[in-house]
Tab-separated table of C-alpha atoms (C1' of nucleotides) in Angstrom:
chain	number	residue	atom	x	y	z
M	1	MET	CA	86.152	50.252	58.887
M	2	ALA	CA	85.415	53.920	58.872
M	3	GLY	CA	85.185	54.641	62.598
M	4	SER	CA	87.840	53.359	64.979
M	5	GLY	CA	86.812	51.452	68.079
M	6	GLN	CA	88.513	54.031	70.274
M	7	VAL	CA	86.054	56.584	71.694
M	8	ARG	CA	87.577	60.030	71.779
M	9	ARG	CA	86.548	63.300	73.254
M	10	PRO	CA	85.468	65.646	70.498
M	11	ARG	CA	87.723	68.588	69.819
M	12	LEU	CA	87.086	71.688	71.817
M	13	ASN	CA	85.673	74.860	70.377
M	14	ARG	CA	84.596	78.145	71.851
M	15	HIS	CA	80.937	77.269	72.034
M	16	LEU	CA	81.617	73.999	73.789
M	17	VAL	CA	83.857	75.658	76.353
M	18	LEU	CA	81.262	78.330	77.047
M	19	THR	CA	78.314	75.960	77.381
M	20	GLU	CA	80.301	73.737	79.712
M	21	ALA	CA	81.329	76.763	81.744
M	22	VAL	CA	77.685	77.793	82.030
M	23	ALA	CA	76.728	74.301	83.138
M	24	PHE	CA	79.497	74.312	85.694
M	25	ALA	CA	78.466	77.692	87.079
M	26	ASP	CA	74.854	76.561	87.219
M	27	ALA	CA	75.844	73.515	89.230
M	28	ASN	CA	78.563	74.891	91.479
M	29	GLY	CA	78.265	78.660	91.426
M	30	VAL	CA	80.550	81.050	89.636
M	31	GLY	CA	82.792	81.293	92.672
M	32	ALA	CA	83.798	77.680	92.183
M	33	LEU	CA	84.437	78.159	88.492
M	34	SER	CA	88.157	78.193	87.815
M	35	MET	CA	89.977	77.493	84.609
M	36	ARG	CA	91.632	74.492	86.175
M	37	ARG	CA	88.432	72.938	87.408
M	38	LEU	CA	86.619	73.579	84.169
M	39	ALA	CA	89.472	72.012	82.237
M	40	GLN	CA	89.325	68.986	84.482
M	41	GLN	CA	85.612	68.635	83.870
M	42	LEU	CA	86.310	68.735	80.143
M	43	GLY	CA	89.053	66.147	80.496
M	44	VAL	CA	91.667	68.541	79.225
M	45	ALA	CA	94.736	70.398	80.429
M	46	PRO	CA	94.034	73.859	81.908
M	47	MET	CA	95.904	75.707	79.190
M	48	ALA	CA	93.885	74.039	76.446
M	49	LEU	CA	91.040	76.432	77.225
M	50	TYR	CA	93.151	79.389	76.229
M	51	LYS	CA	93.111	78.256	72.632
M	52	HIS	CA	89.393	79.128	72.541
M	53	VAL	CA	89.153	81.914	75.043
M	54	THR	CA	91.636	84.723	75.462
M	55	SER	CA	91.192	85.036	79.228
M	56	LYS	CA	88.855	84.145	82.022
M	57	ASP	CA	87.162	87.515	81.675
M	58	ASP	CA	86.618	86.802	78.020
M	59	MET	CA	85.035	83.511	79.018
M	60	LEU	CA	82.699	85.194	81.480
M	61	ASP	CA	81.701	87.698	78.819
M	62	GLY	CA	81.035	84.830	76.457
M	63	MET	CA	78.894	83.057	79.012
M	64	LEU	CA	76.734	86.151	79.404
M	65	ALA	CA	76.495	86.524	75.654
M	66	LEU	CA	75.179	82.974	75.507
M	67	LEU	CA	72.331	83.850	77.838
M	68	LEU	CA	71.483	87.046	76.019
M	69	GLU	CA	71.288	85.264	72.686
M	70	ASP	CA	68.110	83.498	73.725
M	71	VAL	CA	66.421	86.748	74.641
M	72	ARG	CA	66.961	88.280	71.241
M	73	GLU	CA	64.425	85.989	69.631
M	74	THR	CA	61.529	87.614	71.467
M	75	PRO	CA	58.852	88.387	68.852
M	76	SER	CA	57.635	91.931	68.210
M	77	THR	CA	54.078	93.207	68.255
M	78	GLY	CA	54.835	96.802	67.278
M	79	GLN	CA	53.415	98.114	70.563
M	80	TRP	CA	56.272	99.537	72.548
M	81	ARG	CA	54.933	98.814	75.993
M	82	GLU	CA	54.173	95.204	75.232
M	83	ASP	CA	57.400	94.635	73.338
M	84	LEU	CA	59.485	96.233	76.024
M	85	ARG	CA	57.735	94.287	78.740
M	86	ARG	CA	58.249	90.999	76.931
M	87	ARG	CA	61.906	91.579	76.328
M	88	ILE	CA	62.559	92.585	79.904
M	89	LEU	CA	60.632	89.658	81.309
M	90	ALA	CA	62.478	87.322	78.961
M	91	THR	CA	65.765	88.720	80.211
M	92	ARG	CA	64.692	88.307	83.770
M	93	SER	CA	63.756	84.685	83.157
M	94	ALA	CA	67.069	83.945	81.520
M	95	LEU	CA	69.056	85.511	84.297
M	96	ILE	CA	67.035	83.933	87.067
M	97	GLU	CA	67.692	80.513	85.595
M	98	HIS	CA	71.384	81.246	85.974
M	99	PRO	CA	71.748	83.127	89.249
M	100	TRP	CA	75.483	83.584	88.850
M	101	SER	CA	74.805	85.823	85.861
M	102	GLN	CA	73.824	88.757	88.036
M	103	GLU	CA	77.069	88.703	89.895
M	104	VAL	CA	79.075	88.387	86.721
M	105	LEU	CA	77.069	91.088	85.006
M	106	SER	CA	77.722	93.597	87.749
M	107	SER	CA	81.413	92.819	87.820
M	108	ARG	CA	81.980	93.605	84.129
M	109	ARG	CA	83.819	96.837	83.624
M	110	GLN	CA	83.093	97.205	79.936
M	111	MET	CA	80.069	96.732	77.763
M	112	THR	CA	80.506	93.835	75.398
M	113	ALA	CA	79.080	93.715	71.914
M	114	ALA	CA	76.476	91.230	73.154
M	115	MET	CA	75.284	93.621	75.826
M	116	LEU	CA	75.095	96.482	73.374
M	117	ASP	CA	73.105	94.273	71.030
M	118	HIS	CA	70.697	93.567	73.821
M	119	LEU	CA	70.280	97.210	74.761
M	120	ASP	CA	69.878	98.122	71.133
M	121	GLY	CA	67.030	95.646	70.911
M	122	LEU	CA	65.245	97.341	73.789
M	123	VAL	CA	65.695	100.789	72.310
M	124	GLY	CA	64.569	99.506	68.946
M	125	ALA	CA	61.343	98.169	70.439
M	126	MET	CA	60.510	101.589	71.809
M	127	LEU	CA	61.447	103.646	68.775
M	128	GLN	CA	59.634	101.340	66.373
M	129	GLY	CA	56.609	101.534	68.651
M	130	GLY	CA	56.533	105.286	68.198
M	131	LEU	CA	58.011	106.460	71.485
M	132	PRO	CA	59.920	109.733	70.986
M	133	VAL	CA	63.687	109.620	71.135
M	134	ASP	CA	64.093	111.644	74.294
M	135	LEU	CA	61.504	109.668	76.197
M	136	THR	CA	63.102	106.462	75.001
M	137	HIS	CA	66.375	107.715	76.331
M	138	HIS	CA	64.851	108.549	79.698
M	139	THR	CA	63.147	105.197	79.852
M	140	MET	CA	66.409	103.344	79.436
M	141	HIS	CA	67.792	105.243	82.371
M	142	VAL	CA	64.733	104.744	84.517
M	143	LEU	CA	64.689	101.040	83.923
M	144	GLY	CA	68.280	100.988	85.050
M	145	ASN	CA	69.432	97.543	85.716
M	146	ARG	CA	65.896	96.351	86.065
M	147	MET	CA	66.308	95.540	82.411
M	148	TRP	CA	68.932	93.071	83.526
M	149	GLY	CA	66.305	91.291	85.538
M	150	PHE	CA	68.074	92.074	88.719
M	151	ASN	CA	66.534	93.162	91.950
M	152	PRO	CA	68.024	92.467	95.346
M	153	GLU	CA	65.903	90.179	97.459
M	154	LEU	CA	65.507	92.065	100.666
M	155	PHE	CA	63.927	89.531	102.908
M	156	ALA	CA	65.617	86.402	101.708
M	157	ALA	CA	68.864	87.698	103.112
M	158	THR	CA	69.987	87.391	106.698
M	159	PRO	CA	73.033	88.935	108.342
M	160	ALA	CA	76.019	86.719	107.750
M	161	SER	CA	78.406	88.278	110.204
M	162	ASP	CA	76.572	87.330	113.355
M	163	PRO	CA	77.164	83.698	114.289
M	164	SER	CA	74.295	83.607	116.787
M	165	PHE	CA	71.720	83.170	114.085
M	166	GLU	CA	68.722	82.477	116.275
M	167	VAL	CA	69.338	85.429	118.517
M	168	GLN	CA	69.756	87.736	115.559
M	169	ARG	CA	66.612	86.445	113.959
M	170	SER	CA	64.461	87.064	116.975
M	171	ALA	CA	66.163	90.379	117.626
M	172	LEU	CA	65.446	91.649	114.136
M	173	PRO	CA	62.060	93.168	114.915
M	174	LEU	CA	63.743	95.244	117.617
M	175	ARG	CA	66.670	96.500	115.646
M	176	HIS	CA	64.922	96.723	112.288
M	177	ARG	CA	61.387	97.323	113.351
M	178	HIS	CA	60.377	99.019	110.112
M	179	LEU	CA	61.669	96.213	107.972
M	180	ALA	CA	59.888	93.743	110.200
M	181	GLU	CA	56.696	95.701	109.820
M	182	ILE	CA	56.549	95.515	106.044
M	183	ALA	CA	57.833	91.948	106.059
M	184	ALA	CA	54.933	91.010	108.302
M	185	GLY	CA	52.577	92.443	105.729
M	186	VAL	CA	53.615	89.731	103.299
M	187	ASP	CA	53.857	86.880	105.687
M	188	HIS	CA	50.207	85.824	105.944
M	189	GLY	CA	50.689	82.373	107.345
M	190	ALA	CA	53.806	80.387	106.582
M	191	ILE	CA	55.395	81.505	103.353
M	192	GLY	CA	57.110	78.882	101.273
M	193	VAL	CA	59.851	79.035	98.706
M	194	GLU	CA	57.526	78.816	95.755
M	195	THR	CA	55.257	81.541	97.084
M	196	SER	CA	58.225	83.795	97.722
M	197	ARG	CA	59.186	83.415	94.092
M	198	MET	CA	55.618	84.323	93.154
M	199	HIS	CA	55.903	87.340	95.366
M	200	ASP	CA	59.080	88.452	93.656
M	201	ASP	CA	57.438	88.048	90.278
M	202	PHE	CA	54.509	90.114	91.443
M	203	GLU	CA	56.731	92.882	92.710
M	204	PHE	CA	58.760	92.886	89.554
M	205	ASN	CA	55.671	93.333	87.432
M	206	PHE	CA	54.282	95.953	89.742
M	207	ALA	CA	57.453	97.978	89.385
M	208	LEU	CA	57.622	97.489	85.664
M	209	ASN	CA	54.048	98.604	85.175
M	210	LEU	CA	54.541	101.589	87.415
M	211	ILE	CA	57.451	102.716	85.310
M	212	LEU	CA	55.784	102.050	81.982
M	213	ASP	CA	52.630	103.836	83.109
M	214	GLY	CA	54.678	106.769	84.268
M	215	ILE	CA	56.397	107.039	80.920
M	216	GLU	CA	53.124	106.715	79.049
M	217	GLU	CA	51.566	109.466	81.072
M	218	PHE	CA	54.579	111.623	80.473
M	219	ARG	CA	54.151	111.179	76.767
M	220	ASN	CA	50.482	112.061	76.821
M	221	ALA	CA	51.248	115.200	78.787
M	222	ASP	CA	53.252	116.599	75.888
I	1	MET	CA	111.362	111.938	129.747
I	2	ALA	CA	107.802	110.878	129.194
I	3	GLY	CA	107.798	110.300	125.430
I	4	SER	CA	110.591	108.397	123.803
I	5	GLY	CA	112.336	109.922	120.857
I	6	GLN	CA	111.440	106.928	118.749
I	7	VAL	CA	108.412	107.553	116.514
I	8	ARG	CA	106.188	104.522	116.287
I	9	ARG	CA	103.252	103.559	114.180
I	10	PRO	CA	100.090	103.615	116.302
I	11	ARG	CA	98.525	100.267	117.042
I	12	LEU	CA	96.081	98.946	114.537
I	13	ASN	CA	92.390	98.659	115.197
I	14	ARG	CA	89.434	97.686	113.089
I	15	HIS	CA	88.448	101.220	112.246
I	16	LEU	CA	91.950	102.134	111.144
I	17	VAL	CA	92.215	99.068	108.940
I	18	LEU	CA	88.873	99.807	107.318
I	19	THR	CA	89.528	103.484	106.688
I	20	GLU	CA	92.909	102.663	105.198
I	21	ALA	CA	91.317	99.984	103.026
I	22	VAL	CA	88.765	102.521	101.815
I	23	ALA	CA	91.506	104.993	101.024
I	24	PHE	CA	93.442	102.335	99.160
I	25	ALA	CA	90.413	101.294	97.122
I	26	ASP	CA	89.666	104.933	96.343
I	27	ALA	CA	93.182	105.413	95.049
I	28	ASN	CA	93.859	102.137	93.292
I	29	GLY	CA	90.523	100.445	92.754
I	30	VAL	CA	89.168	97.502	94.660
I	31	GLY	CA	90.766	95.114	92.193
I	32	ALA	CA	94.187	96.174	93.400
I	33	LEU	CA	93.224	95.821	97.031
I	34	SER	CA	94.831	92.732	98.487
I	35	MET	CA	95.544	91.923	102.085
I	36	ARG	CA	99.249	91.899	101.365
I	37	ARG	CA	99.294	95.287	99.671
I	38	LEU	CA	97.109	96.867	102.308
I	39	ALA	CA	99.379	95.492	105.016
I	40	GLN	CA	102.376	96.924	103.225
I	41	GLN	CA	100.734	100.319	103.040
I	42	LEU	CA	100.109	100.125	106.782
I	43	GLY	CA	103.708	99.113	107.409
I	44	VAL	CA	102.664	95.813	108.877
I	45	ALA	CA	102.848	92.108	108.104
I	46	PRO	CA	99.930	90.711	106.094
I	47	MET	CA	98.643	88.487	108.856
I	48	ALA	CA	98.445	91.395	111.282
I	49	LEU	CA	95.232	92.481	109.588
I	50	TYR	CA	93.496	89.291	110.589
I	51	LYS	CA	93.590	90.324	114.207
I	52	HIS	CA	91.078	93.048	113.368
I	53	VAL	CA	89.182	91.517	110.498
I	54	THR	CA	88.086	87.910	110.264
I	55	SER	CA	88.485	87.654	106.478
I	56	LYS	CA	88.769	89.773	103.390
I	57	ASP	CA	85.022	89.512	102.883
I	58	ASP	CA	84.512	90.777	106.391
I	59	MET	CA	86.768	93.686	105.544
I	60	LEU	CA	84.796	94.519	102.413
I	61	ASP	CA	81.582	94.397	104.400
I	62	GLY	CA	83.139	96.714	106.934
I	63	MET	CA	84.203	99.135	104.241
I	64	LEU	CA	80.646	99.344	102.954
I	65	ALA	CA	79.340	99.799	106.474
I	66	LEU	CA	81.685	102.745	106.820
I	67	LEU	CA	80.116	104.446	103.804
I	68	LEU	CA	76.580	103.733	104.932
I	69	GLU	CA	77.225	105.207	108.358
I	70	ASP	CA	77.451	108.687	106.896
I	71	VAL	CA	74.112	108.359	105.182
I	72	ARG	CA	72.278	107.520	108.373
I	73	GLU	CA	72.639	111.037	109.678
I	74	THR	CA	70.321	112.450	107.027
I	75	PRO	CA	67.803	114.672	108.861
I	76	SER	CA	64.063	113.969	108.710
I	77	THR	CA	61.298	116.340	107.685
I	78	GLY	CA	58.379	113.986	108.328
I	79	GLN	CA	57.373	114.103	104.670
I	80	TRP	CA	57.968	110.690	103.207
I	81	ARG	CA	58.729	111.762	99.654
I	82	GLU	CA	61.247	114.346	100.703
I	83	ASP	CA	62.849	112.149	103.345
I	84	LEU	CA	63.105	109.214	100.998
I	85	ARG	CA	64.534	111.346	98.243
I	86	ARG	CA	67.141	112.839	100.543
I	87	ARG	CA	68.261	109.502	101.872
I	88	ILE	CA	68.545	107.986	98.431
I	89	LEU	CA	70.438	110.934	97.041
I	90	ALA	CA	72.739	110.872	100.036
I	91	THR	CA	73.418	107.205	99.381
I	92	ARG	CA	74.087	107.901	95.757
I	93	SER	CA	76.550	110.629	96.637
I	94	ALA	CA	78.385	108.402	99.063
I	95	LEU	CA	78.650	105.551	96.599
I	96	ILE	CA	79.665	107.762	93.698
I	97	GLU	CA	82.510	109.154	95.749
I	98	HIS	CA	83.762	105.594	96.113
I	99	PRO	CA	83.108	103.921	92.768
I	100	TRP	CA	84.412	100.559	93.930
I	101	SER	CA	81.504	100.344	96.345
I	102	GLN	CA	79.047	99.402	93.633
I	103	GLU	CA	81.096	96.446	92.557
I	104	VAL	CA	81.579	95.305	96.119
I	105	LEU	CA	77.933	95.823	96.940
I	106	SER	CA	76.763	93.643	94.103
I	107	SER	CA	79.198	90.894	94.963
I	108	ARG	CA	77.958	90.473	98.534
I	109	ARG	CA	75.989	87.309	99.022
I	110	GLN	CA	74.485	88.187	102.366
I	111	MET	CA	72.925	91.266	103.831
I	112	THR	CA	75.031	92.666	106.629
I	113	ALA	CA	73.648	94.357	109.685
I	114	ALA	CA	74.786	97.684	108.268
I	115	MET	CA	72.820	97.139	105.069
I	116	LEU	CA	69.740	96.154	107.005
I	117	ASP	CA	70.125	99.265	109.128
I	118	HIS	CA	70.218	101.326	105.993
I	119	LEU	CA	67.132	99.708	104.494
I	120	ASP	CA	65.357	100.040	107.794
I	121	GLY	CA	66.054	103.745	107.712
I	122	LEU	CA	64.416	104.054	104.309
I	123	VAL	CA	61.359	102.095	105.371
I	124	GLY	CA	61.150	104.120	108.547
I	125	ALA	CA	61.089	107.345	106.561
I	126	MET	CA	58.092	106.133	104.590
I	127	LEU	CA	56.115	104.686	107.465
I	128	GLN	CA	56.661	107.714	109.678
I	129	GLY	CA	55.563	109.886	106.776
I	130	GLY	CA	52.230	108.076	106.717
I	131	LEU	CA	52.694	105.806	103.727
I	132	PRO	CA	50.717	102.569	104.195
I	133	VAL	CA	52.643	99.416	104.904
I	134	ASP	CA	51.824	97.642	101.677
I	135	LEU	CA	52.717	100.614	99.522
I	136	THR	CA	55.921	101.053	101.465
I	137	HIS	CA	56.716	97.464	100.745
I	138	HIS	CA	56.057	97.894	97.055
I	139	THR	CA	58.118	101.041	96.949
I	140	MET	CA	61.143	99.255	98.333
I	141	HIS	CA	60.835	96.734	95.561
I	142	VAL	CA	60.295	99.307	92.865
I	143	LEU	CA	63.312	101.302	93.912
I	144	GLY	CA	65.301	98.124	93.670
I	145	ASN	CA	68.960	98.808	93.702
I	146	ARG	CA	68.363	102.384	92.705
I	147	MET	CA	68.429	102.927	96.433
I	148	TRP	CA	72.030	101.813	96.290
I	149	GLY	CA	72.780	104.691	93.980
I	150	PHE	CA	73.643	102.376	91.189
I	151	ASN	CA	72.677	102.723	87.585
I	152	PRO	CA	74.715	101.337	84.724
I	153	GLU	CA	76.155	104.029	82.520
I	154	LEU	CA	75.113	102.999	79.091
I	155	PHE	CA	77.005	105.343	76.907
I	156	ALA	CA	80.181	105.658	78.853
I	157	ALA	CA	80.971	102.071	78.009
I	158	THR	CA	82.563	100.824	74.846
I	159	PRO	CA	83.046	97.230	73.730
I	160	ALA	CA	86.197	95.862	75.267
I	161	SER	CA	86.548	92.687	73.278
I	162	ASP	CA	87.173	94.272	69.916
I	163	PRO	CA	90.767	95.445	69.562
I	164	SER	CA	90.027	97.592	66.524
I	165	PHE	CA	88.612	100.381	68.584
I	166	GLU	CA	88.267	102.996	65.890
I	167	VAL	CA	86.536	100.670	63.504
I	168	GLN	CA	84.114	99.567	66.163
I	169	ARG	CA	83.353	103.119	67.108
I	170	SER	CA	82.495	104.222	63.639
I	171	ALA	CA	80.609	100.998	63.004
I	172	LEU	CA	78.451	101.457	66.059
I	173	PRO	CA	75.728	103.465	64.353
I	174	LEU	CA	75.354	100.619	61.875
I	175	ARG	CA	75.244	97.757	64.275
I	176	HIS	CA	73.489	99.594	67.099
I	177	ARG	CA	71.544	102.147	65.214
I	178	HIS	CA	68.894	102.568	67.886
I	179	LEU	CA	71.403	103.175	70.600
I	180	ALA	CA	73.148	105.650	68.377
I	181	GLU	CA	69.889	107.414	67.768
I	182	ILE	CA	69.116	108.145	71.386
I	183	ALA	CA	72.754	108.876	72.140
I	184	ALA	CA	72.664	111.524	69.435
I	185	GLY	CA	69.735	113.130	71.210
I	186	VAL	CA	71.994	113.955	74.138
I	187	ASP	CA	75.058	114.903	72.246
I	188	HIS	CA	74.302	118.524	71.385
I	189	GLY	CA	77.756	119.655	70.506
I	190	ALA	CA	80.772	118.127	72.179
I	191	ILE	CA	79.846	116.635	75.522
I	192	GLY	CA	82.444	116.769	78.243
I	193	VAL	CA	83.046	114.706	81.312
I	194	GLU	CA	81.484	117.191	83.668
I	195	THR	CA	78.372	117.582	81.547
I	196	SER	CA	77.995	113.824	81.347
I	197	ARG	CA	77.981	113.719	85.116
I	198	MET	CA	75.292	116.380	85.085
I	199	HIS	CA	73.358	114.284	82.634
I	200	ASP	CA	73.551	111.268	84.899
I	201	ASP	CA	72.323	113.335	87.809
I	202	PHE	CA	69.443	114.582	85.756
I	203	GLU	CA	68.440	111.115	84.701
I	204	PHE	CA	68.699	109.816	88.210
I	205	ASN	CA	66.362	112.494	89.488
I	206	PHE	CA	63.992	112.025	86.601
I	207	ALA	CA	63.694	108.339	87.417
I	208	LEU	CA	63.364	108.937	91.111
I	209	ASN	CA	60.599	111.465	90.614
I	210	LEU	CA	58.810	109.230	88.176
I	211	ILE	CA	58.751	106.460	90.737
I	212	LEU	CA	57.781	108.644	93.655
I	213	ASP	CA	55.012	110.281	91.624
I	214	GLY	CA	53.744	106.886	90.597
I	215	ILE	CA	53.595	105.714	94.179
I	216	GLU	CA	51.887	108.894	95.303
I	217	GLU	CA	49.255	108.547	92.621
I	218	PHE	CA	48.729	104.962	93.613
I	219	ARG	CA	48.064	106.031	97.148
I	220	ASN	CA	45.582	108.702	96.157
I	221	ALA	CA	43.728	106.178	94.016
I	222	ASP	CA	42.834	104.133	97.103
V	1	DA	C1'	103.699	63.383	50.690
V	2	DA	C1'	104.971	67.730	52.615
V	3	DA	C1'	103.970	71.902	54.740
V	4	DA	C1'	101.376	74.765	57.541
V	5	DT	C1'	97.985	75.711	60.670
V	6	DT	C1'	95.471	74.591	64.725
V	7	DG	C1'	94.660	72.012	69.209
V	8	DG	C1'	96.507	70.283	73.448
V	9	DT	C1'	100.239	69.600	77.130
V	10	DG	C1'	103.727	70.479	80.872
V	11	DT	C1'	106.213	73.461	83.328
V	12	DA	C1'	106.815	77.564	85.753
V	13	DC	C1'	105.994	82.247	87.734
V	14	DG	C1'	104.015	85.575	90.451
V	15	DG	C1'	100.109	86.397	92.670
V	16	DT	C1'	96.102	85.347	96.105
V	17	DG	C1'	93.634	84.358	101.014
V	18	DT	C1'	94.602	82.563	105.284
V	19	DA	C1'	95.703	78.574	109.026
V	20	DC	C1'	99.049	77.920	112.552
V	21	DG	C1'	102.565	78.675	115.943
V	22	DC	C1'	105.523	81.859	118.018
V	23	DC	C1'	107.173	86.186	119.816
V	24	DT	C1'	106.347	90.917	121.682
V	25	DT	C1'	103.891	94.582	123.365
V	26	DT	C1'	100.317	96.384	126.260
V	27	DC	C1'	97.422	96.411	130.084
V	28	DA	C1'	95.316	94.771	134.730
V	29	DA	C1'	95.730	92.948	139.131
V	30	DG	C1'	98.373	91.878	143.102
U	1	DC	C1'	106.942	97.553	140.762
U	2	DT	C1'	106.096	92.870	139.602
U	3	DT	C1'	103.686	89.494	137.429
U	4	DG	C1'	100.462	87.250	134.675
U	5	DA	C1'	97.262	87.426	131.097
U	6	DA	C1'	95.477	89.078	127.103
U	7	DA	C1'	95.958	91.214	122.622
U	8	DG	C1'	98.802	92.659	118.701
U	9	DG	C1'	102.046	91.455	115.256
U	10	DC	C1'	105.250	88.287	112.562
U	11	DG	C1'	107.103	84.312	109.597
U	12	DT	C1'	106.345	80.366	107.493
U	13	DA	C1'	103.697	77.422	104.782
U	14	DC	C1'	99.858	75.638	101.950
U	15	DA	C1'	96.638	75.280	98.448
U	16	DC	C1'	94.898	77.638	94.871
U	17	DC	C1'	94.557	81.014	91.200
U	18	DG	C1'	95.292	83.025	86.094
U	19	DT	C1'	98.253	82.572	82.444
U	20	DA	C1'	103.047	83.195	79.625
U	21	DC	C1'	105.927	80.216	77.085
U	22	DA	C1'	107.908	76.437	74.721
U	23	DC	C1'	106.987	72.238	72.954
U	24	DC	C1'	104.545	68.170	70.782
U	25	DA	C1'	100.422	66.094	68.280
U	26	DA	C1'	96.668	66.259	65.352
U	27	DT	C1'	94.489	68.004	61.588
U	28	DT	C1'	93.930	70.546	57.348
U	29	DT	C1'	95.848	72.619	53.145
U	30	DT	C1'	98.855	72.572	49.389
DNA sequence: AAAATTGGTGTACGGTGTACGCCTTTCAAG
DNA sequence: CTTGAAAGGCGTACACCGTACACCAATTTT
């Protein structure tokens, strides 16, 4: 009596649109994400989305905000180095799970409230851990967009312009001998996908520790 | 006799297209740069460009390559720290003069030959200066996209989503108290545009030195 | 039950990148 | 100088994009 036999798509709302957009970008890349295609996936007319999102840019901002929400629940220990490290690593994890986020992030022209919230959380971790204001300020700058979990993968990339891929690949040590030299230092035996991810993680932590150590030492010097 | 009285636009070539595209992006932003508009500015039909550029992406890659070319002429001293610093600062200068470059750079999915050349130059500076291969490798990772001259400007940005700008601005210390706290540390008196640029330069150098010092210390520890 | 708000649709406009075929200019070889 | 080939440039056309606007349908409020 109560429910009708007819199954109907639930009404849209902002959260639903954003989560579906994230899923779509995860599956097909953000380049393939258009309002029309997303609407189709939701079984809805393109313009229906605009009742929950003021523009595509607004939608992209909302998608990022969704990712950053998860990071904000990182627990605090009261030790600035540990807290900062945890938050940054949590961000990195979130963004790596959604590779499109880095591209979107770097295309935003304005800080959104969600991004400011996130940055405020980082600053708060340092100040509450006793780091002086000026050093905290410097640290934010030093971390740069490392705090966004982003770091270009140097050796995963190959030149796209040259169609003769094999030739280019074998010619790389000649043209870019220095790059080849340090790449060889990593490549003990065949290096797989999973090990390259481990390598990236290692480098990320190395860099993070270097920076945190540098800041710490700076503080002690005062 | 020799020259006709009729003044004619010189023939297009790749370099001319790219330099004009750079000029257009400098003046109007890369968002306004479309093949049609660029063609119009060159007094040419849109499809004429495709005789010198295989696609818009190819054109954007070419524009970046143009900027990176200038950097490659940085002279060497044989001292890795100084050489590296010079190259990175030269890159930063080049990219700051063309703000659109950062957006384009971060939207590229593949390394181009020009980018690899640039990275190879950085690695070469370190190796020729006597830095061990593994530390050179680490350094490249630590520098991350700082070597691209890019660093998000935290305090220049304001939330775009909220239409009530004034309210948001005055409410910022409440919602983002930590951010406000470190921002206040900089804001001795009214801070102008030119001083904010000086501040960014200072922070950039602070970070760069921190990293280079950290690497140096790491080397001495071995 | 009536009114008002919200959600969803259909159409249309001005933009985009670029494939394809054709014409014109320039240059090289005879 | 003539001639043929190659390269440069043009016009049209297509599929796609974001989204303004007017309208209808569903839901909630009165």
